[in-house]
Amino acid sequence: MIQRPATLLTPPILAFTLILAGCGAGTDLAQRPPPGYVGDVGARVSAVDWTQARPVTVRLDEFRFQPDRLAFERGAPYRLKLENHGTVAHTFTSEGFFKAIAVRRVTTAQGAVETPALVNLEIPAGQTDVVEFVPVQAGTYDLACHEPLHSGFGMTGTITVR
Ligand SMILES: [Cu+2]
C-alpha cells in the first residue's frame, strides 16, 4: 500500500489508513522528506551512475533476515532486493537507516515510486520490493521486522553505512 504523507491526511482518513495497513503498519512512503531525513534527494540520486548500481538481496522469512548484517558505502548506488520467501508479511524497518539514505526509487507490486522518503516497508508473502538508494550518513542502525512478535522471535539485524 502506498500511503500519502501523514501530514496531508485528515484524522479520519489517517485512522482508516492505519486500520487497512494492519499490524505491521504497511508500506509508508512519504513524497516529501519528513524532519530528520536526507535533503536534496533528487540531486543526490542524479549524481551517481545507476548502470553501476550494486545488487544486494535480503531474504525475509519466518523469522529472520538473511543476511542480517548489511554494510553499505556512502556515495555508492545500490539496488536492494527484499524477497519475502515466507508465508506471512514481513517488514524491513530501520528508521535510522531510512533517514541516512537518498532513495531513487521504490518498486513494489503496486508500481514504482520516485524519490520517496521511506517510513516503512512491508513486503507481502511471496513478493519482492526493490529499493534503489545512495547511502549518505555513516552510522550503525538497527533493523527489525515490525510484524507482531517477529522481532522477539529473532527477526532483527544491523545495517552499517561507512
Ligand atoms: Cu517478520
JSON list of C-alpha atoms and ligand atoms in Angstrom, two decimals, residues 60-65 84 88-92 144-151 155, ligand 1:
[
{"chain": "A", "resi": 60, "resn": "LEU", "atom": "CA", "xyz": [12.90, -12.47, 4.58]},
{"chain": "A", "resi": 61, "resn": "ASP", "atom": "CA", "xyz": [11.04, -15.42, 6.05]},
{"chain": "A", "resi": 62, "resn": "GLU", "atom": "CA", "xyz": [9.86, -16.78, 9.43]},
{"chain": "A", "resi": 63, "resn": "PHE", "atom": "CA", "xyz": [11.62, -15.28, 11.34]},
{"chain": "A", "resi": 64, "resn": "ARG", "atom": "CA", "xyz": [14.83, -13.84, 10.05]},
{"chain": "A", "resi": 65, "resn": "PHE", "atom": "CA", "xyz": [16.63, -11.60, 7.61]},
{"chain": "A", "resi": 84, "resn": "ASN", "atom": "CA", "xyz": [9.75, -12.37, 1.13]},
{"chain": "A", "resi": 88, "resn": "VAL", "atom": "CA", "xyz": [3.16, -14.08, 6.02]},
{"chain": "A", "resi": 89, "resn": "ALA", "atom": "CA", "xyz": [4.01, -10.40, 5.51]},
{"chain": "A", "resi": 90, "resn": "HIS", "atom": "CA", "xyz": [7.26, -9.07, 6.93]},
{"chain": "A", "resi": 91, "resn": "THR", "atom": "CA", "xyz": [8.56, -5.54, 7.29]},
{"chain": "A", "resi": 92, "resn": "PHE", "atom": "CA", "xyz": [12.03, -4.17, 6.65]},
{"chain": "A", "resi": 144, "resn": "ALA", "atom": "CA", "xyz": [13.72, -5.13, 12.63]},
{"chain": "A", "resi": 145, "resn": "CYS", "atom": "CA", "xyz": [10.54, -6.65, 11.36]},
{"chain": "A", "resi": 146, "resn": "HIS", "atom": "CA", "xyz": [7.60, -4.83, 12.91]},
{"chain": "A", "resi": 147, "resn": "GLU", "atom": "CA", "xyz": [5.02, -7.57, 12.45]},
{"chain": "A", "resi": 148, "resn": "PRO", "atom": "CA", "xyz": [3.72, -8.60, 15.90]},
{"chain": "A", "resi": 149, "resn": "LEU", "atom": "CA", "xyz": [6.26, -10.69, 17.83]},
{"chain": "A", "resi": 150, "resn": "HIS", "atom": "CA", "xyz": [8.59, -11.19, 14.87]},
{"chain": "A", "resi": 151, "resn": "SER", "atom": "CA", "xyz": [11.48, -9.21, 16.31]},
{"chain": "A", "resi": 155, "resn": "MET", "atom": "CA", "xyz": [13.78, -11.09, 13.16]},
{"chain": "B", "resi": 1, "resn": "CU", "atom": "CU", "xyz": [8.54, -10.63, 10.09]}
]
